[in-house]
Amino acid sequence: MAVSAVAETVPVGSDNLDAADDPSIWRNATDPLASLIVATDKKAGLYVYGLDGQVRSFYNAGLVNNVDLVDMGDAGVIVVASDRNDIASAKLQIFRLNTQSATLDLLGKVAVASGEGYGLCLRRADADIIAFSVLKDGTVQESRITIAAGQPTATALRTLKLPTQTEGCVVDPRDGMLYVGEETAGIWRFADRASSGTLVSAVDNRYLVADVEGLALVAEGDKGGYLLASSQGDNAFAVFRLPDMTPIGRFRIGAGVHGAVEETDGIELKSGDFGPNFPDGLFIAQDGHNAPHAQNFKLVSWAAIKSALGL
């Protein structure tokens, strides 16, 4: 199955490099067309884009790999990026997104583990944020991020370990179920507070082709919804039905007005109304080949994906 991108972002500034990596989405519930995308140029920093793909702002954060955000209500929208400026010490850069000016305000940095920071995913826990920092060696460090008087602190909660290189992760906001992509092995699932996990979808060179890269999740009801994974080895995306991780289809982003998508790293999916181009939700994929320009991000209608898969 193939779908087409409805829009694309301006390319990142690091030309001719493996630079664009991971997107996150903030949905403006009162004005969906004013929603924002925060995405990484892992050689330079963080871009804030509008839904038209135009750059609203850029923050020179240095080497940041993955990014995620959580809407904390009255406390604002908190953006967290995995910091790789010191590969011996995994840190998180923590920002508040000014949704009016589409700019990022740095609140601080917190150290979370020894080793090379890589992947990242978040969930809200009352007034705090639970962060899962994925190290390149397969370690996953869970931390509680507390922001008091505008200053963030991190408290270690749990350490998990996968056998080999790992990056993509996503956590179910309903029950804290964590999904992690071991790049050459498949997708692991860890229950909240569990010390060990289960390989719930293995790389089989048919449904998942290594590397397993970005993961995204959209919840429906108490337990349902979908998990999407970037099957980077064959330029496709695998879709699983929750809660049982039942494989239900695959799709590609084919050549269209904005070009095809290949060798995708990070992905993101957010349900809800984002305006006429994205009436049921927004899916974003990093495009590893955007010649003759630098890498960028492609925007796809979730409704179009569901239609293509017969969901």
mmCIF file of C-alpha atoms in Angstrom:
data_model
loop_
_atom_site.group_PDB
_atom_site.id
_atom_site.type_symbol
_atom_site.label_atom_id
_atom_site.label_comp_id
_atom_site.label_asym_id
_atom_site.label_seq_id
_atom_site.Cartn_x
_atom_site.Cartn_y
_atom_site.Cartn_z
ATOM 1 C CA MET A 1 0.000 0.000 0.000
ATOM 2 C CA ALA A 2 1.216 3.497 -0.804
ATOM 3 C CA VAL A 3 0.144 6.908 0.420
ATOM 4 C CA SER A 4 1.459 10.360 -0.475
ATOM 5 C CA ALA A 5 2.742 13.196 1.659
ATOM 6 C CA VAL A 6 0.402 16.188 1.869
ATOM 7 C CA ALA A 7 3.188 18.550 2.914
ATOM 8 C CA GLU A 8 6.869 18.580 3.820
ATOM 9 C CA THR A 9 9.106 20.669 6.017
ATOM 10 C CA VAL A 10 11.858 22.970 4.901
ATOM 11 C CA PRO A 11 15.064 20.864 4.857
ATOM 12 C CA VAL A 12 17.293 20.972 7.917
ATOM 13 C CA GLY A 13 20.349 23.178 7.770
ATOM 14 C CA SER A 14 22.973 20.424 7.922
ATOM 15 C CA ASP A 15 23.327 19.778 4.205
ATOM 16 C CA ASN A 16 24.611 16.496 2.732
ATOM 17 C CA LEU A 17 24.644 14.851 6.149
ATOM 18 C CA ASP A 18 22.578 12.253 8.005
ATOM 19 C CA ALA A 19 21.035 15.029 10.072
ATOM 20 C CA ALA A 20 17.224 15.172 10.273
ATOM 21 C CA ASP A 21 16.079 12.517 12.721
ATOM 22 C CA ASP A 22 13.014 12.712 14.944
ATOM 23 C CA PRO A 23 9.755 14.745 15.033
ATOM 24 C CA SER A 24 7.195 15.490 17.738
ATOM 25 C CA ILE A 25 3.781 17.134 17.432
ATOM 26 C CA TRP A 26 1.876 19.648 19.528
ATOM 27 C CA ARG A 27 -1.800 19.881 18.610
ATOM 28 C CA ASN A 28 -3.515 23.200 19.190
ATOM 29 C CA ALA A 29 -6.976 22.050 20.280
ATOM 30 C CA THR A 30 -8.566 25.482 19.851
ATOM 31 C CA ASP A 31 -6.925 26.265 16.500
ATOM 32 C CA PRO A 32 -5.701 23.049 14.840
ATOM 33 C CA LEU A 33 -4.092 24.894 11.930
ATOM 34 C CA ALA A 34 -1.810 26.620 14.457
ATOM 35 C CA SER A 35 -0.393 23.296 15.649
ATOM 36 C CA LEU A 36 3.386 22.931 15.736
ATOM 37 C CA ILE A 37 6.076 20.374 14.965
ATOM 38 C CA VAL A 38 9.356 20.190 16.898
ATOM 39 C CA ALA A 39 12.039 18.162 15.126
ATOM 40 C CA THR A 40 15.751 17.487 15.396
ATOM 41 C CA ASP A 41 18.705 18.272 13.209
ATOM 42 C CA LYS A 42 20.994 15.941 15.132
ATOM 43 C CA LYS A 43 24.064 17.836 13.972
ATOM 44 C CA ALA A 44 22.815 21.264 15.080
ATOM 45 C CA GLY A 45 19.648 21.607 17.165
ATOM 46 C CA LEU A 46 15.867 21.840 17.181
ATOM 47 C CA TYR A 47 13.478 23.233 14.576
ATOM 48 C CA VAL A 48 9.944 24.401 15.233
ATOM 49 C CA TYR A 49 7.787 24.112 12.097
ATOM 50 C CA GLY A 50 4.220 25.035 11.286
ATOM 51 C CA LEU A 51 1.876 22.616 9.535
ATOM 52 C CA ASP A 52 2.838 24.325 6.272
ATOM 53 C CA GLY A 53 6.379 23.002 6.809
ATOM 54 C CA GLN A 54 7.874 26.468 7.178
ATOM 55 C CA VAL A 55 10.437 27.152 9.888
ATOM 56 C CA ARG A 56 8.992 29.130 12.770
ATOM 57 C CA SER A 57 12.173 29.076 14.857
ATOM 58 C CA PHE A 58 15.450 27.231 15.430
ATOM 59 C CA TYR A 59 17.291 26.546 18.696
ATOM 60 C CA ASN A 60 21.014 25.839 18.557
ATOM 61 C CA ALA A 61 21.075 22.865 20.918
ATOM 62 C CA GLY A 62 24.085 21.139 19.400
ATOM 63 C CA LEU A 63 23.985 17.367 19.019
ATOM 64 C CA VAL A 64 20.441 16.263 19.856
ATOM 65 C CA ASN A 65 19.067 13.004 18.521
ATOM 66 C CA ASN A 66 15.461 12.304 19.570
ATOM 67 C CA VAL A 67 12.754 14.668 20.789
ATOM 68 C CA ASP A 68 9.370 14.330 22.458
ATOM 69 C CA LEU A 69 6.911 16.677 24.135
ATOM 70 C CA VAL A 70 4.170 16.606 26.726
ATOM 71 C CA ASP A 71 1.346 19.096 27.160
ATOM 72 C CA MET A 72 1.302 19.786 30.908
ATOM 73 C CA GLY A 73 -1.786 22.003 30.837
ATOM 74 C CA ASP A 74 -1.315 25.159 32.887
ATOM 75 C CA ALA A 75 2.399 24.329 33.260
ATOM 76 C CA GLY A 76 2.842 24.612 29.496
ATOM 77 C CA VAL A 77 4.158 22.346 26.771
ATOM 78 C CA ILE A 78 7.429 20.723 27.802
ATOM 79 C CA VAL A 79 9.853 19.590 25.103
ATOM 80 C CA VAL A 80 12.687 17.178 25.903
ATOM 81 C CA ALA A 81 15.589 16.249 23.611
ATOM 82 C CA SER A 82 18.251 13.582 24.036
ATOM 83 C CA ASP A 83 21.601 15.358 24.344
ATOM 84 C CA ARG A 84 24.639 13.735 22.685
ATOM 85 C CA ASN A 85 27.092 16.594 23.086
ATOM 86 C CA ASP A 86 28.975 14.407 25.581
ATOM 87 C CA ILE A 87 28.802 10.788 24.416
ATOM 88 C CA ALA A 88 30.097 9.557 27.774
ATOM 89 C CA SER A 89 27.174 11.099 29.678
ATOM 90 C CA ALA A 90 23.565 10.843 28.519
ATOM 91 C CA LYS A 91 21.712 14.054 29.284
ATOM 92 C CA LEU A 92 18.337 15.559 28.501
ATOM 93 C CA GLN A 93 17.776 19.130 27.372
ATOM 94 C CA ILE A 94 14.446 20.413 28.667
ATOM 95 C CA PHE A 95 12.517 23.306 27.122
ATOM 96 C CA ARG A 96 9.175 25.030 27.388
ATOM 97 C CA LEU A 97 7.508 25.559 24.014
ATOM 98 C CA ASN A 98 6.028 29.022 23.650
ATOM 99 C CA THR A 99 3.023 28.083 21.573
ATOM 100 C CA GLN A 100 2.275 31.701 20.665
ATOM 101 C CA SER A 101 5.708 32.608 19.308
ATOM 102 C CA ALA A 102 6.634 29.029 18.302
ATOM 103 C CA THR A 103 9.951 29.318 20.132
ATOM 104 C CA LEU A 104 11.775 27.156 22.660
ATOM 105 C CA ASP A 105 12.933 28.405 26.066
ATOM 106 C CA LEU A 106 15.642 26.273 27.673
ATOM 107 C CA LEU A 107 14.789 25.335 31.257
ATOM 108 C CA GLY A 108 17.933 23.310 31.848
ATOM 109 C CA LYS A 109 19.827 20.084 31.326
ATOM 110 C CA VAL A 110 19.744 16.964 33.489
ATOM 111 C CA ALA A 111 22.098 13.988 33.479
ATOM 112 C CA VAL A 112 20.332 10.627 33.416
ATOM 113 C CA ALA A 113 22.942 7.902 32.778
ATOM 114 C CA SER A 114 26.503 7.088 31.836
ATOM 115 C CA GLY A 115 26.895 6.319 28.155
ATOM 116 C CA GLU A 116 25.804 7.654 24.770
ATOM 117 C CA GLY A 117 22.311 9.134 24.739
ATOM 118 C CA TYR A 118 20.223 8.155 21.711
ATOM 119 C CA GLY A 119 16.456 7.545 21.840
ATOM 120 C CA LEU A 120 13.780 9.191 23.972
ATOM 121 C CA CYS A 121 10.079 9.013 24.775
ATOM 122 C CA LEU A 122 7.882 10.639 27.423
ATOM 123 C CA ARG A 123 4.617 10.353 29.278
ATOM 124 C CA ARG A 124 2.862 12.591 31.761
ATOM 125 C CA ALA A 125 2.580 11.464 35.391
ATOM 126 C CA ASP A 126 0.390 14.030 37.169
ATOM 127 C CA ALA A 127 2.599 17.121 37.627
ATOM 128 C CA ASP A 128 5.783 15.334 36.543
ATOM 129 C CA ILE A 129 7.125 13.750 33.370
ATOM 130 C CA ILE A 130 8.379 10.205 33.007
ATOM 131 C CA ALA A 131 11.285 10.071 30.555
ATOM 132 C CA PHE A 132 12.726 6.949 28.960
ATOM 133 C CA SER A 133 16.284 7.614 27.802
ATOM 134 C CA VAL A 134 17.534 4.969 25.377
ATOM 135 C CA LEU A 135 21.301 4.607 25.236
ATOM 136 C CA LYS A 136 22.997 3.371 22.118
ATOM 137 C CA ASP A 137 24.165 0.169 23.856
ATOM 138 C CA GLY A 138 20.580 -0.930 24.570
ATOM 139 C CA THR A 139 20.247 0.452 28.092
ATOM 140 C CA VAL A 140 16.932 2.190 28.831
ATOM 141 C CA GLN A 141 16.929 4.540 31.809
ATOM 142 C CA GLU A 142 13.562 5.593 33.208
ATOM 143 C CA SER A 143 13.601 8.904 35.115
ATOM 144 C CA ARG A 144 11.063 11.175 36.741
ATOM 145 C CA ILE A 145 11.475 14.768 35.580
ATOM 146 C CA THR A 146 10.256 17.359 38.062
ATOM 147 C CA ILE A 147 10.131 21.039 37.165
ATOM 148 C CA ALA A 148 9.982 23.210 40.267
ATOM 149 C CA ALA A 149 10.286 26.991 39.989
ATOM 150 C CA GLY A 150 11.210 26.488 36.356
ATOM 151 C CA GLN A 151 14.218 24.310 37.164
ATOM 152 C CA PRO A 152 14.180 20.639 36.086
ATOM 153 C CA THR A 153 15.591 17.767 38.126
ATOM 154 C CA ALA A 154 15.760 14.043 37.311
ATOM 155 C CA THR A 155 15.242 11.103 39.648
ATOM 156 C CA ALA A 156 16.227 7.619 38.470
ATOM 157 C CA LEU A 157 13.381 5.080 38.601
ATOM 158 C CA ARG A 158 14.266 1.954 36.594
ATOM 159 C CA THR A 159 17.003 0.613 34.328
ATOM 160 C CA LEU A 160 16.223 -1.859 31.538
ATOM 161 C CA LYS A 161 18.622 -3.552 29.127
ATOM 162 C CA LEU A 162 18.273 -4.849 25.586
ATOM 163 C CA PRO A 163 21.030 -6.930 23.978
ATOM 164 C CA THR A 164 22.104 -4.685 21.092
ATOM 165 C CA GLN A 165 21.823 -1.192 19.610
ATOM 166 C CA THR A 166 18.465 0.386 20.378
ATOM 167 C CA GLU A 167 16.875 3.756 19.656
ATOM 168 C CA GLY A 168 13.168 4.194 18.976
ATOM 169 C CA CYS A 169 10.678 4.027 21.824
ATOM 170 C CA VAL A 170 7.128 5.037 22.624
ATOM 171 C CA VAL A 171 5.071 4.733 25.809
ATOM 172 C CA ASP A 172 1.325 4.211 26.073
ATOM 173 C CA PRO A 173 -0.036 7.178 28.075
ATOM 174 C CA ARG A 174 -2.879 5.073 29.482
ATOM 175 C CA ASP A 175 -0.956 2.397 31.375
ATOM 176 C CA GLY A 176 2.747 3.175 30.976
ATOM 177 C CA MET A 177 3.391 0.224 28.660
ATOM 178 C CA LEU A 178 6.763 0.854 27.011
ATOM 179 C CA TYR A 179 7.660 -0.245 23.462
ATOM 180 C CA VAL A 180 11.325 -0.179 22.413
ATOM 181 C CA GLY A 181 12.916 -0.956 19.056
ATOM 182 C CA GLU A 182 16.062 -3.086 19.136
ATOM 183 C CA GLU A 183 17.288 -2.209 15.668
ATOM 184 C CA THR A 184 18.291 -5.635 14.332
ATOM 185 C CA ALA A 185 15.987 -7.749 16.523
ATOM 186 C CA GLY A 186 12.505 -6.216 16.719
ATOM 187 C CA ILE A 187 10.070 -4.501 19.070
ATOM 188 C CA TRP A 188 10.136 -5.157 22.815
ATOM 189 C CA ARG A 189 7.358 -4.423 25.303
ATOM 190 C CA PHE A 190 7.819 -3.659 29.007
ATOM 191 C CA ALA A 191 4.936 -3.319 31.447
ATOM 192 C CA ASP A 192 5.036 -0.379 33.842
ATOM 193 C CA ARG A 193 7.541 -1.094 36.655
ATOM 194 C CA ALA A 194 8.536 -4.474 35.190
ATOM 195 C CA SER A 195 12.228 -5.381 35.154
ATOM 196 C CA SER A 196 12.078 -7.536 32.017
ATOM 197 C CA GLY A 197 10.227 -7.375 28.729
ATOM 198 C CA THR A 198 8.942 -9.479 25.852
ATOM 199 C CA LEU A 199 9.932 -9.401 22.189
ATOM 200 C CA VAL A 200 6.464 -8.831 20.692
ATOM 201 C CA SER A 201 7.439 -8.470 17.017
ATOM 202 C CA ALA A 202 10.689 -9.847 15.663
ATOM 203 C CA VAL A 203 12.592 -8.739 12.590
ATOM 204 C CA ASP A 204 11.520 -11.349 10.020
ATOM 205 C CA ASN A 205 12.556 -9.626 6.760
ATOM 206 C CA ARG A 206 8.916 -9.563 5.686
ATOM 207 C CA TYR A 207 6.903 -7.462 8.108
ATOM 208 C CA LEU A 208 9.866 -5.837 9.837
ATOM 209 C CA VAL A 209 13.126 -5.384 7.961
ATOM 210 C CA ALA A 210 16.110 -4.119 9.944
ATOM 211 C CA ASP A 211 16.745 -1.568 11.116
ATOM 212 C CA VAL A 212 13.689 -1.089 13.294
ATOM 213 C CA GLU A 213 13.798 2.658 13.851
ATOM 214 C CA GLY A 214 11.089 5.098 14.967
ATOM 215 C CA LEU A 215 7.960 3.992 16.829
ATOM 216 C CA ALA A 216 4.649 5.847 17.217
ATOM 217 C CA LEU A 217 1.415 5.040 19.024
ATOM 218 C CA VAL A 218 -2.145 6.285 18.862
ATOM 219 C CA ALA A 219 -4.526 5.164 21.613
ATOM 220 C CA GLU A 220 -8.209 4.357 21.106
ATOM 221 C CA GLY A 221 -10.493 3.592 24.029
ATOM 222 C CA ASP A 222 -9.227 1.813 27.129
ATOM 223 C CA LYS A 223 -6.822 -0.596 25.434
ATOM 224 C CA GLY A 224 -7.111 -0.284 21.650
ATOM 225 C CA GLY A 225 -5.284 1.723 19.063
ATOM 226 C CA TYR A 226 -2.291 1.250 16.794
ATOM 227 C CA LEU A 227 1.482 1.085 17.002
ATOM 228 C CA LEU A 228 3.519 2.055 13.934
ATOM 229 C CA ALA A 229 7.151 1.188 13.293
ATOM 230 C CA SER A 230 9.671 2.368 10.730
ATOM 231 C CA SER A 231 10.868 -0.719 8.841
ATOM 232 C CA GLN A 232 13.916 1.095 7.564
ATOM 233 C CA GLY A 233 15.437 -1.779 5.626
ATOM 234 C CA ASP A 234 12.700 -1.756 2.979
ATOM 235 C CA ASN A 235 11.481 1.861 3.271
ATOM 236 C CA ALA A 236 8.131 0.864 4.754
ATOM 237 C CA PHE A 237 6.027 1.285 7.890
ATOM 238 C CA ALA A 238 4.485 -1.621 9.790
ATOM 239 C CA VAL A 239 1.178 -1.195 11.597
ATOM 240 C CA PHE A 240 0.082 -3.258 14.613
ATOM 241 C CA ARG A 241 -3.262 -3.302 16.410
ATOM 242 C CA LEU A 242 -3.185 -2.829 20.181
ATOM 243 C CA PRO A 243 -3.279 -4.297 22.729
ATOM 244 C CA ASP A 244 -2.143 -7.600 21.197
ATOM 245 C CA MET A 245 0.359 -6.207 18.658
ATOM 246 C CA THR A 246 -1.526 -7.949 15.859
ATOM 247 C CA PRO A 247 0.063 -7.146 12.464
ATOM 248 C CA ILE A 248 -2.576 -5.534 10.268
ATOM 249 C CA GLY A 249 -0.693 -4.034 7.353
ATOM 250 C CA ARG A 250 2.218 -2.099 5.921
ATOM 251 C CA PHE A 251 2.471 1.040 3.841
ATOM 252 C CA ARG A 252 4.989 3.217 2.068
ATOM 253 C CA ILE A 253 5.043 6.922 1.370
ATOM 254 C CA GLY A 254 5.303 6.949 -2.403
ATOM 255 C CA ALA A 255 6.394 9.535 -4.909
ATOM 256 C CA GLY A 256 3.965 12.404 -5.172
ATOM 257 C CA VAL A 257 4.100 16.172 -5.163
ATOM 258 C CA HIS A 258 6.545 16.066 -2.258
ATOM 259 C CA GLY A 259 8.469 12.919 -3.212
ATOM 260 C CA ALA A 260 8.825 9.476 -1.684
ATOM 261 C CA VAL A 261 10.198 8.665 1.772
ATOM 262 C CA GLU A 262 13.195 6.379 2.250
ATOM 263 C CA GLU A 263 15.382 5.149 5.122
ATOM 264 C CA THR A 264 13.199 6.729 7.785
ATOM 265 C CA ASP A 265 14.568 7.240 11.278
ATOM 266 C CA GLY A 266 12.047 8.963 13.530
ATOM 267 C CA ILE A 267 8.257 8.995 13.146
ATOM 268 C CA GLU A 268 5.347 10.503 15.046
ATOM 269 C CA LEU A 269 1.564 10.101 14.965
ATOM 270 C CA LYS A 270 -1.031 12.292 16.645
ATOM 271 C CA SER A 271 -4.781 11.766 16.335
ATOM 272 C CA GLY A 272 -7.376 14.517 16.194
ATOM 273 C CA ASP A 273 -8.348 17.337 13.865
ATOM 274 C CA PHE A 274 -5.408 19.197 12.308
ATOM 275 C CA GLY A 275 -7.446 20.998 9.687
ATOM 276 C CA PRO A 276 -8.699 19.975 6.232
ATOM 277 C CA ASN A 277 -5.452 18.295 5.140
ATOM 278 C CA PHE A 278 -5.292 16.144 8.285
ATOM 279 C CA PRO A 279 -8.891 15.753 9.488
ATOM 280 C CA ASP A 280 -8.341 12.631 11.595
ATOM 281 C CA GLY A 281 -4.705 12.932 12.604
ATOM 282 C CA LEU A 282 -1.160 13.649 11.470
ATOM 283 C CA PHE A 283 1.662 11.197 10.714
ATOM 284 C CA ILE A 284 5.191 12.544 10.246
ATOM 285 C CA ALA A 285 8.205 10.621 8.916
ATOM 286 C CA GLN A 286 11.813 11.670 8.568
ATOM 287 C CA ASP A 287 12.987 11.373 4.965
ATOM 288 C CA GLY A 288 16.498 9.983 4.712
ATOM 289 C CA HIS A 289 16.796 10.860 0.996
ATOM 290 C CA ASN A 290 15.525 14.243 -0.097
ATOM 291 C CA ALA A 291 17.958 14.976 -2.922
ATOM 292 C CA PRO A 292 18.976 17.426 -4.162
ATOM 293 C CA HIS A 293 18.145 19.049 -0.824
ATOM 294 C CA ALA A 294 19.090 18.169 2.738
ATOM 295 C CA GLN A 295 16.943 15.713 4.700
ATOM 296 C CA ASN A 296 13.517 16.802 5.901
ATOM 297 C CA PHE A 297 10.206 15.534 7.292
ATOM 298 C CA LYS A 298 7.107 14.486 5.345
ATOM 299 C CA LEU A 299 3.541 15.043 6.601
ATOM 300 C CA VAL A 300 0.848 12.450 5.824
ATOM 301 C CA SER A 301 -2.864 12.273 6.619
ATOM 302 C CA TRP A 302 -3.648 9.545 9.152
ATOM 303 C CA ALA A 303 -7.052 9.227 7.481
ATOM 304 C CA ALA A 304 -5.323 8.376 4.188
ATOM 305 C CA ILE A 305 -3.218 5.707 5.880
ATOM 306 C CA LYS A 306 -6.267 4.140 7.533
ATOM 307 C CA SER A 307 -8.116 4.168 4.231
ATOM 308 C CA ALA A 308 -5.222 2.518 2.415
ATOM 309 C CA LEU A 309 -5.102 -0.249 5.041
ATOM 310 C CA GLY A 310 -8.864 -0.651 5.255
ATOM 311 C CA LEU A 311 -8.996 0.290 8.926
#
